[in-house]
PDB file of C-alpha atoms and ligand atoms in Angstrom:
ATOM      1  CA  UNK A  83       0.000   0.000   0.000  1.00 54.00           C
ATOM      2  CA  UNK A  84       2.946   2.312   0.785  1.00 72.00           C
ATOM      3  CA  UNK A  85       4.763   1.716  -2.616  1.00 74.00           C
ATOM      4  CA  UNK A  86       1.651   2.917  -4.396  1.00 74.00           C
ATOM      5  CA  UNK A  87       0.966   6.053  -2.842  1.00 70.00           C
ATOM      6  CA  UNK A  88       5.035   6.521  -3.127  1.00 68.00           C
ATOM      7  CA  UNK A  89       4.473   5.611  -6.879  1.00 65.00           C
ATOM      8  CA  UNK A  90       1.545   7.810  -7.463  1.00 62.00           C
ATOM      9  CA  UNK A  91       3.662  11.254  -5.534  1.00 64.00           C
ATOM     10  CA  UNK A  92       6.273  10.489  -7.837  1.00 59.00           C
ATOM     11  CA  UNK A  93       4.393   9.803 -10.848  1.00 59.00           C
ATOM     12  CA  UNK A  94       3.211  13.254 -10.177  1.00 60.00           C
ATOM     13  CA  UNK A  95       6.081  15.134  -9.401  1.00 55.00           C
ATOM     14  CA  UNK A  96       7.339  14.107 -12.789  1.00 60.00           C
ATOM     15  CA  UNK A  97       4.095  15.573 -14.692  1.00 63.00           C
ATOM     16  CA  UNK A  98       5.290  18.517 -13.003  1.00 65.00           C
ATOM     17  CA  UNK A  99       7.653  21.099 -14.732  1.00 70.00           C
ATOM     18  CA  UNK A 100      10.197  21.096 -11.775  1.00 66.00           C
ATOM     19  CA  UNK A 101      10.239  25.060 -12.023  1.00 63.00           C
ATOM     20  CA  UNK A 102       6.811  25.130 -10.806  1.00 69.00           C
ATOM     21  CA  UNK A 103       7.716  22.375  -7.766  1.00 68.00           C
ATOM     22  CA  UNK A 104      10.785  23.496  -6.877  1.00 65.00           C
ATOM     23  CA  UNK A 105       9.719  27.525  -6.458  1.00 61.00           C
ATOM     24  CA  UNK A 106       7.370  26.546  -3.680  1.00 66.00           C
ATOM     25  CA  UNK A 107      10.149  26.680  -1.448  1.00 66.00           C
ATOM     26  CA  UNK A 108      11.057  30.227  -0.705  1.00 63.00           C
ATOM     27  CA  UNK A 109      15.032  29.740  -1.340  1.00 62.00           C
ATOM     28  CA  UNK A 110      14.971  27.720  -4.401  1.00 60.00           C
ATOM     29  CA  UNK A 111      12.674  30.887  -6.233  1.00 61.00           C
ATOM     30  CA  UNK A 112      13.209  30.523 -10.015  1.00 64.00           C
ATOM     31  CA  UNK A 113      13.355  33.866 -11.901  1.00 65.00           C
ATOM     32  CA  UNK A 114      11.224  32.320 -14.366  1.00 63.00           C
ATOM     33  CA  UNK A 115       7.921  33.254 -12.655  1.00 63.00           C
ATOM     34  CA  UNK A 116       7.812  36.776 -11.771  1.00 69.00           C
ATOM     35  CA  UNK A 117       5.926  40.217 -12.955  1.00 72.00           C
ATOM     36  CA  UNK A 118       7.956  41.087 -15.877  1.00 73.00           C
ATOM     37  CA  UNK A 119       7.021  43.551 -18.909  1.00 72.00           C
ATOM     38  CA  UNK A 120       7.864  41.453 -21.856  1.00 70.00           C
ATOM     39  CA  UNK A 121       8.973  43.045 -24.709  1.00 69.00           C
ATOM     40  CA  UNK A 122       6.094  45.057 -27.011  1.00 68.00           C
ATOM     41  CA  UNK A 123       4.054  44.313 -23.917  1.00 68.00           C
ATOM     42  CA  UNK A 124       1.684  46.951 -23.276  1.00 64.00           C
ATOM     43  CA  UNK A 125       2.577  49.271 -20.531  1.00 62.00           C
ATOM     44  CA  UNK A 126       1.991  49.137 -16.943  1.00 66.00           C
ATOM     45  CA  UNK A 127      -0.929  51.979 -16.419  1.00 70.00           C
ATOM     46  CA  UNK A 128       0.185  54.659 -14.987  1.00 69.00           C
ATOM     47  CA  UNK A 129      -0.570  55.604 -11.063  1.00 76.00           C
ATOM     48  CA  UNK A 130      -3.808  57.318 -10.286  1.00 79.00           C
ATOM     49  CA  UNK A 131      -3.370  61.299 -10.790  1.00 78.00           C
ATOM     50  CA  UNK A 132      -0.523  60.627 -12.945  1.00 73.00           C
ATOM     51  CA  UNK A 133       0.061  63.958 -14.446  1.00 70.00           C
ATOM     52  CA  UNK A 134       1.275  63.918 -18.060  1.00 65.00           C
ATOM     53  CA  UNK A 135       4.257  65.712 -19.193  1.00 64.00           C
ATOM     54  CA  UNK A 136       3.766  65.110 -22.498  1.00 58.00           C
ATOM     55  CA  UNK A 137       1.037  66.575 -23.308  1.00 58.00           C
ATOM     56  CA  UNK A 138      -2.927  65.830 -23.900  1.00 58.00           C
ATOM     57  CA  UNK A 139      -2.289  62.714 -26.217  1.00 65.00           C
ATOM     58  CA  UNK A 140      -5.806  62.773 -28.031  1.00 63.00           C
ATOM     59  CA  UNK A 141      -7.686  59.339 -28.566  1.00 64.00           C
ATOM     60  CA  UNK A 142      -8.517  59.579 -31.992  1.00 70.00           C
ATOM     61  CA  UNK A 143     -11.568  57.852 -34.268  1.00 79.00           C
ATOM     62  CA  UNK A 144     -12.941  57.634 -38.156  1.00 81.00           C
ATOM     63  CA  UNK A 145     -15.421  60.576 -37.128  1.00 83.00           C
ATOM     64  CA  UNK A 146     -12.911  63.335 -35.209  1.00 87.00           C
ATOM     65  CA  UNK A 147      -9.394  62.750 -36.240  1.00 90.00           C
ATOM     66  CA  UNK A 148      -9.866  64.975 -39.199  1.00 92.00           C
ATOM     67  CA  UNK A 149     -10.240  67.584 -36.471  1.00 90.00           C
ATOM     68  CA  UNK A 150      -6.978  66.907 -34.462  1.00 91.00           C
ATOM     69  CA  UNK A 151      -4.660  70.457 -34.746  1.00 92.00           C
ATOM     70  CA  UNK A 152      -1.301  69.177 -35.526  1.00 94.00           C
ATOM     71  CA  UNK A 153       0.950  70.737 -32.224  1.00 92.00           C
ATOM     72  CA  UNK A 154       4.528  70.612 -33.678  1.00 95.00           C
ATOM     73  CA  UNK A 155       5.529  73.263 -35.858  1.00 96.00           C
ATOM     74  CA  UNK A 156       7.487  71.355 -38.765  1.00 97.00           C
ATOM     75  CA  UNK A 157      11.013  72.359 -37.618  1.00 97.00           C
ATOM     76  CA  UNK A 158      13.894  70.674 -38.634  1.00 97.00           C
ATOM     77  CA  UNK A 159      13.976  69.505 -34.805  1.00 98.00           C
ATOM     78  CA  UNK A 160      10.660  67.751 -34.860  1.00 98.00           C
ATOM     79  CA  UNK A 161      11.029  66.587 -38.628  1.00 98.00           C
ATOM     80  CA  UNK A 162      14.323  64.651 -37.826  1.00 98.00           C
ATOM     81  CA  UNK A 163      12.569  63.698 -34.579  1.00 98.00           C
ATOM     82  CA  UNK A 164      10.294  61.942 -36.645  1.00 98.00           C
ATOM     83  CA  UNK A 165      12.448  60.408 -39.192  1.00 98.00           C
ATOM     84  CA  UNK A 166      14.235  59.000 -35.723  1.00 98.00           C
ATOM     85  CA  UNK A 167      11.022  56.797 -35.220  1.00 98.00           C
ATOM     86  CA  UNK A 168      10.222  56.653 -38.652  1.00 98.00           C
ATOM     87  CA  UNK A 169      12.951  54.761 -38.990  1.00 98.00           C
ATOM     88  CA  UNK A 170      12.628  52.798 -35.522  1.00 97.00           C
ATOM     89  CA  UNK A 171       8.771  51.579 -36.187  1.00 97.00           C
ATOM     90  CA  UNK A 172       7.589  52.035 -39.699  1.00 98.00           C
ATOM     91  CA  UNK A 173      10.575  51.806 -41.899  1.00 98.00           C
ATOM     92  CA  UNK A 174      10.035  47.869 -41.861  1.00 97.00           C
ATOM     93  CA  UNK A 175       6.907  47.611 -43.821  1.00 97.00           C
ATOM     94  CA  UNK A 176       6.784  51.576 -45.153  1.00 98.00           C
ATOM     95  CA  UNK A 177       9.873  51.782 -46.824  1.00 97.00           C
ATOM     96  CA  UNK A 178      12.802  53.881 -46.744  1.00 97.00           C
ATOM     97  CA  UNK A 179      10.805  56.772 -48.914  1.00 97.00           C
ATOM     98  CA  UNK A 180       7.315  55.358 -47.689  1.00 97.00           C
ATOM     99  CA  UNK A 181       6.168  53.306 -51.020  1.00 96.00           C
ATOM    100  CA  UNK A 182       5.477  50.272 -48.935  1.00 97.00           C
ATOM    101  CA  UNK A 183       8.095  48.688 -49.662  1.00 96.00           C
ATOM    102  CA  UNK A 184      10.105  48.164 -46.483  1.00 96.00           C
ATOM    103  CA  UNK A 185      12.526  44.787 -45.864  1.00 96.00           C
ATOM    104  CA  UNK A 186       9.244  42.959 -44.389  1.00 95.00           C
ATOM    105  CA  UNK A 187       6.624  44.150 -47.368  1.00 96.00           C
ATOM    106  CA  UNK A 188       4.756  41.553 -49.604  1.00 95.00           C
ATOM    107  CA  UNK A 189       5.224  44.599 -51.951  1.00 93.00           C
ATOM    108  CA  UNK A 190       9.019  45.425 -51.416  1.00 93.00           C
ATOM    109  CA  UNK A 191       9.639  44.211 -55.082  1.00 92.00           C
ATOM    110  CA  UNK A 192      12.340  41.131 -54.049  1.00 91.00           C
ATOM    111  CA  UNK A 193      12.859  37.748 -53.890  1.00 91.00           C
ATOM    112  CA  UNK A 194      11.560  36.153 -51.937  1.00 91.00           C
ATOM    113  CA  UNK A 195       9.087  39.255 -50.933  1.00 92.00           C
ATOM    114  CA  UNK A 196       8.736  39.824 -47.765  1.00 93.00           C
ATOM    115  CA  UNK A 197       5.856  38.379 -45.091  1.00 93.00           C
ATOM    116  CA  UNK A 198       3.382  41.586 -44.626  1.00 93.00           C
ATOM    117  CA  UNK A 199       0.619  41.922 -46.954  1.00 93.00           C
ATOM    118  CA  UNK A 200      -1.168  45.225 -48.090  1.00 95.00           C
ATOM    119  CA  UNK A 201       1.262  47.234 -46.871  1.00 96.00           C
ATOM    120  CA  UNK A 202      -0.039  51.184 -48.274  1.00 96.00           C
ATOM    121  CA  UNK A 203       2.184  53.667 -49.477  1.00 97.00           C
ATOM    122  CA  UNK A 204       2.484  56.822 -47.632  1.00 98.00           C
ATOM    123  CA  UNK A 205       3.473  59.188 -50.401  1.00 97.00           C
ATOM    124  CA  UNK A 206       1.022  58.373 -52.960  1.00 96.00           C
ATOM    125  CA  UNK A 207      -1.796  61.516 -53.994  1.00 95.00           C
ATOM    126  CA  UNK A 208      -4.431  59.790 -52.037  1.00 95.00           C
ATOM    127  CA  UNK A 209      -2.861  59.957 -48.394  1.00 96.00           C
ATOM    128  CA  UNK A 210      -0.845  63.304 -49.487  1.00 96.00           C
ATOM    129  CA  UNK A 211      -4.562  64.348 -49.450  1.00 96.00           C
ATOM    130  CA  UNK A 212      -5.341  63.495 -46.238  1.00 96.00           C
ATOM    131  CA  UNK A 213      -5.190  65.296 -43.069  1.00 96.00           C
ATOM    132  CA  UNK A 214      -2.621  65.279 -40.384  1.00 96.00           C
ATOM    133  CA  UNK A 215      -5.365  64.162 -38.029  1.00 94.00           C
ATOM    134  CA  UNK A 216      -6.284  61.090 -40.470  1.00 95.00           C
ATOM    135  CA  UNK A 217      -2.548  59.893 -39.960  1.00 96.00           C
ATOM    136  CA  UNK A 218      -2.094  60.826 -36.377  1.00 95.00           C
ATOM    137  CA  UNK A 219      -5.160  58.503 -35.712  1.00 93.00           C
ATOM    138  CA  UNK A 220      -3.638  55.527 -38.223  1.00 94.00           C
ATOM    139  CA  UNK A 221      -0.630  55.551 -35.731  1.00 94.00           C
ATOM    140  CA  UNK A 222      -2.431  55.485 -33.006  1.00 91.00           C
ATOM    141  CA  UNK A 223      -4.777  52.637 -34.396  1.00 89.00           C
ATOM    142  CA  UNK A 224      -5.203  51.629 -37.098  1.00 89.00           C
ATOM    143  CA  UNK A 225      -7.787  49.443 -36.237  1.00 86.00           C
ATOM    144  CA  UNK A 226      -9.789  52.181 -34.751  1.00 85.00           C
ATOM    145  CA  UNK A 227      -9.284  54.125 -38.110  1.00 88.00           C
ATOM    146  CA  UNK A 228     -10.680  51.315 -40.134  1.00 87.00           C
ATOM    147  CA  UNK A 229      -7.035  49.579 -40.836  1.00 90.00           C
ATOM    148  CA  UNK A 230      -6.871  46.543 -39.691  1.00 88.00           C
ATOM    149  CA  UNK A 231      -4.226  45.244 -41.511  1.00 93.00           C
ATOM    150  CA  UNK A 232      -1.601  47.631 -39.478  1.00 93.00           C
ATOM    151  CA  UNK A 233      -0.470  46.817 -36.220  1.00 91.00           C
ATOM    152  CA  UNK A 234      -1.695  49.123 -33.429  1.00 89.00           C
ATOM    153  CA  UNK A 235       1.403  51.893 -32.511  1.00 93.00           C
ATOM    154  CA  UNK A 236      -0.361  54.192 -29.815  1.00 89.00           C
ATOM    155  CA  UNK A 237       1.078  52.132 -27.362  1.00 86.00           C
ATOM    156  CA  UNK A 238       4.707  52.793 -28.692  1.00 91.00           C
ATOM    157  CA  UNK A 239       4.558  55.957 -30.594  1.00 93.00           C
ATOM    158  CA  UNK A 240       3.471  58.647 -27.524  1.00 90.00           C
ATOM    159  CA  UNK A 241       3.408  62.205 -26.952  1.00 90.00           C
ATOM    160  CA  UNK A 242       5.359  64.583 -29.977  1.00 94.00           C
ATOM    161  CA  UNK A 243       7.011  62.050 -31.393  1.00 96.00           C
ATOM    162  CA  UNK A 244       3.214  60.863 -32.782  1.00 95.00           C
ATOM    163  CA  UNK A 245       3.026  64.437 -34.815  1.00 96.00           C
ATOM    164  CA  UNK A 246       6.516  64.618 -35.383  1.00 97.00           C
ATOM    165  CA  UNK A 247       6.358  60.981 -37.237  1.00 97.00           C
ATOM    166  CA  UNK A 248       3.287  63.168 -38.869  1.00 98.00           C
ATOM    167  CA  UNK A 249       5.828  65.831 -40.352  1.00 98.00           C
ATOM    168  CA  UNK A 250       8.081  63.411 -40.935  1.00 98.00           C
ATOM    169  CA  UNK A 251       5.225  61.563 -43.432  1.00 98.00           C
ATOM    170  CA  UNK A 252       4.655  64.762 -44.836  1.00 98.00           C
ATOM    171  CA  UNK A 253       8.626  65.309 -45.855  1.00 98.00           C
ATOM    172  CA  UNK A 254       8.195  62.113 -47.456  1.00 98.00           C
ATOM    173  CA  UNK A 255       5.444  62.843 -49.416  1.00 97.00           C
ATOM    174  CA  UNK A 256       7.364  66.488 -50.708  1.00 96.00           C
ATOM    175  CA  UNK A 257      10.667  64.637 -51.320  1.00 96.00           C
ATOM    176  CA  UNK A 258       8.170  61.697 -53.559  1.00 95.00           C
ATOM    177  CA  UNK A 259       6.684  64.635 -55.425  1.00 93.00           C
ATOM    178  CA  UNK A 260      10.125  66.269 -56.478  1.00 91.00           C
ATOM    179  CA  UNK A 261      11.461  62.715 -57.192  1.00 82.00           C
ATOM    180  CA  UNK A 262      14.369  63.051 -54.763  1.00 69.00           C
ATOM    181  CA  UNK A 263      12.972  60.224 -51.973  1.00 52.00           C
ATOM    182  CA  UNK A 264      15.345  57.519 -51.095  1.00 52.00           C
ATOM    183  CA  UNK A 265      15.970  54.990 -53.765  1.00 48.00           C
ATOM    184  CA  UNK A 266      13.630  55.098 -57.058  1.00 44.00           C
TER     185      UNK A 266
HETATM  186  C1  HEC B 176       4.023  45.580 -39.798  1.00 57.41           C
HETATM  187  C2  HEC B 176       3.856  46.443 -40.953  1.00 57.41           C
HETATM  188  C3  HEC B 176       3.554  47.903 -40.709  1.00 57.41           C
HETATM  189  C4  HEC B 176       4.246  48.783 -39.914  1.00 57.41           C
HETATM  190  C5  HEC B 176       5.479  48.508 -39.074  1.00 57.41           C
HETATM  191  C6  HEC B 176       3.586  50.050 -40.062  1.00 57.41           C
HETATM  192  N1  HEC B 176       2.537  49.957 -40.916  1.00 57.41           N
HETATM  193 FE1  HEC B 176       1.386  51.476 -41.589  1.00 57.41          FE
HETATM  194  N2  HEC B 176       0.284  50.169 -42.652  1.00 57.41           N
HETATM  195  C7  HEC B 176       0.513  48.819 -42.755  1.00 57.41           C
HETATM  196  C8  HEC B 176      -0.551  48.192 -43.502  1.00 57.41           C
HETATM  197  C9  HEC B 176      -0.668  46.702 -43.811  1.00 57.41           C
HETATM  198  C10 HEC B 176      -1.439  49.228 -43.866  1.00 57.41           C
HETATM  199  C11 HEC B 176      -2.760  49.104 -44.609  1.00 57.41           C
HETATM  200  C12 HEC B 176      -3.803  48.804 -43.551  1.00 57.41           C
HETATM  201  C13 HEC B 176      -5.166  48.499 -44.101  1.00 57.41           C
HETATM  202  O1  HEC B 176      -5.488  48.973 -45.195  1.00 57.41           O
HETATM  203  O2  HEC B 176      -5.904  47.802 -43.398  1.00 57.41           O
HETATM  204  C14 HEC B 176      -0.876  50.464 -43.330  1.00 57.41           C
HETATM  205  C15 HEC B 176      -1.452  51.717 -43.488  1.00 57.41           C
HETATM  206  C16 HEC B 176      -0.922  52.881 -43.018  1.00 57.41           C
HETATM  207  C17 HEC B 176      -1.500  54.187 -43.230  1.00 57.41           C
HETATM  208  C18 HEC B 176      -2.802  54.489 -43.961  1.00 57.41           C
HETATM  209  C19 HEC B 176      -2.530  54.609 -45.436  1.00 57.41           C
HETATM  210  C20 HEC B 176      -3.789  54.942 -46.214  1.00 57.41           C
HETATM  211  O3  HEC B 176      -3.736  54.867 -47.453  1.00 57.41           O
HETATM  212  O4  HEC B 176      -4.826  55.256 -45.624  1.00 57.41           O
HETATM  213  C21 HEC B 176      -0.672  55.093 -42.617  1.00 57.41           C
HETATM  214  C22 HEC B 176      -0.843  56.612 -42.557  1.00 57.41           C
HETATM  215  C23 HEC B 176       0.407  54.345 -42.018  1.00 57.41           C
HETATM  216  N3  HEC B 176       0.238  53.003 -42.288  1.00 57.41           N
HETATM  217  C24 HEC B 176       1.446  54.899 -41.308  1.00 57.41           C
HETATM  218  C25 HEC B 176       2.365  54.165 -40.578  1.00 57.41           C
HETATM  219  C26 HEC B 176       3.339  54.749 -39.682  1.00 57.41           C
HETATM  220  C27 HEC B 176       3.537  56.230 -39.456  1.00 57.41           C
HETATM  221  C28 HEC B 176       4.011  53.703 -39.115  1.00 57.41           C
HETATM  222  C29 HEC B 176       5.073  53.751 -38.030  1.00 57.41           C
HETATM  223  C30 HEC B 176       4.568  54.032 -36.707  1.00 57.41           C
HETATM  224  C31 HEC B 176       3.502  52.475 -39.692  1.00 57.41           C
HETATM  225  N4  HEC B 176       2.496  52.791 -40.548  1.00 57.41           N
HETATM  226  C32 HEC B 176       3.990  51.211 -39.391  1.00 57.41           C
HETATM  227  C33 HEC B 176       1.574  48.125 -42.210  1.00 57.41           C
HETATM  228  C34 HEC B 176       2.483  48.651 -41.335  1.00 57.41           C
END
């Protein structure tokens, strides 16, 4: 009778993973389980009465982004700002000049392409047409803005840099019209 209850502990100790055993005793704690912020993981919220020091960061939707005022005066401060993320977040799928062709693009033109479909380009008449607000909101979500295909940003991109990526889009779109973006 003893053997089997001996068998059937160890039977179950060895279902266990023997990180999960073996932190139950306070001086053999594993690092592996602990309150960590994982990479891309969304931040913790901040404290109650938090006061911000960036700034009102606006939510933005289809129906009132068109209305968001743009609060950074295109210097050359906020514009290379911008190109600074740019170049961090979007560059990837967006391309060097913004065609939508970046390394990871379905569209980037090589072989094999790369794994992102319906990437947009940023420079073409369409979203030169649009309004800051419309491309504030896209970074902030896309989803929210009726883009689903583009991974939300609003939890990366805060504060300025969101409008100075905005002036940044818009340097883009001048250098596409006088031919002098980045490659092509
Ligand atoms: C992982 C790939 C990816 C990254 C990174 C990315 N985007 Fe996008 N973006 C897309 C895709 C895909 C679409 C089209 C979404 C759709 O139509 O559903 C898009 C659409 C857009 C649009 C709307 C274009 C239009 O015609 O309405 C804007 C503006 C935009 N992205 C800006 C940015 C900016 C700025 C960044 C950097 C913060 C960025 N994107 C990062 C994939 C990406």
């Amino acid at each position: 009778m003893h053997k089997r209850v001996l068998l059937l502990a160890l039977a179950a100790l060895a279902a266990c993973n023997p990180d999960d055993v073996v932190h139950r005793v306070g001086w053999f704690a594993t690092m592996r389980h602990q309150r960590s912020i994982k990479p891309y993981a969304r931040p913790i919220p901040p404290v109650a009465g938090t006061v911000s020091i960036t700034g009102v960061e606006p939510a933005a939707d289809l129906t009132t982004a068109d209305r968001l005022a743009n609060s950074r005066t295109r210097t050359s401060e906020s514009i290379n700002r911008g190109r600074f993320v740019y170049e961090t977040y979007c560059l990837v799928c967006h391309g060097a000049s913004g065609r939508g062709d970046g390394p990871i693009s379905a569209t980037n033109g090589q072989t094999p392409p790369g794994p992102f479909f319906g990437v947009r380009s940023l420079v073409n008449d369409t979203i030169a047409r649009r309004t800051d607000g419309y491309i504030y909101a896209v970074i902030v979500s896309g989803q929210v803005m009726g883009r689903g295909l583009m991974p939300v940003y609003g939890d990366k991109v805060r504060g300025n840099d969101r409008w100075d990526l905005v002036n940044y889009v818009r340097t883009l779109q001048a250098q596409a019209r006088s031919g002098s973006g980045a490659r092509r």
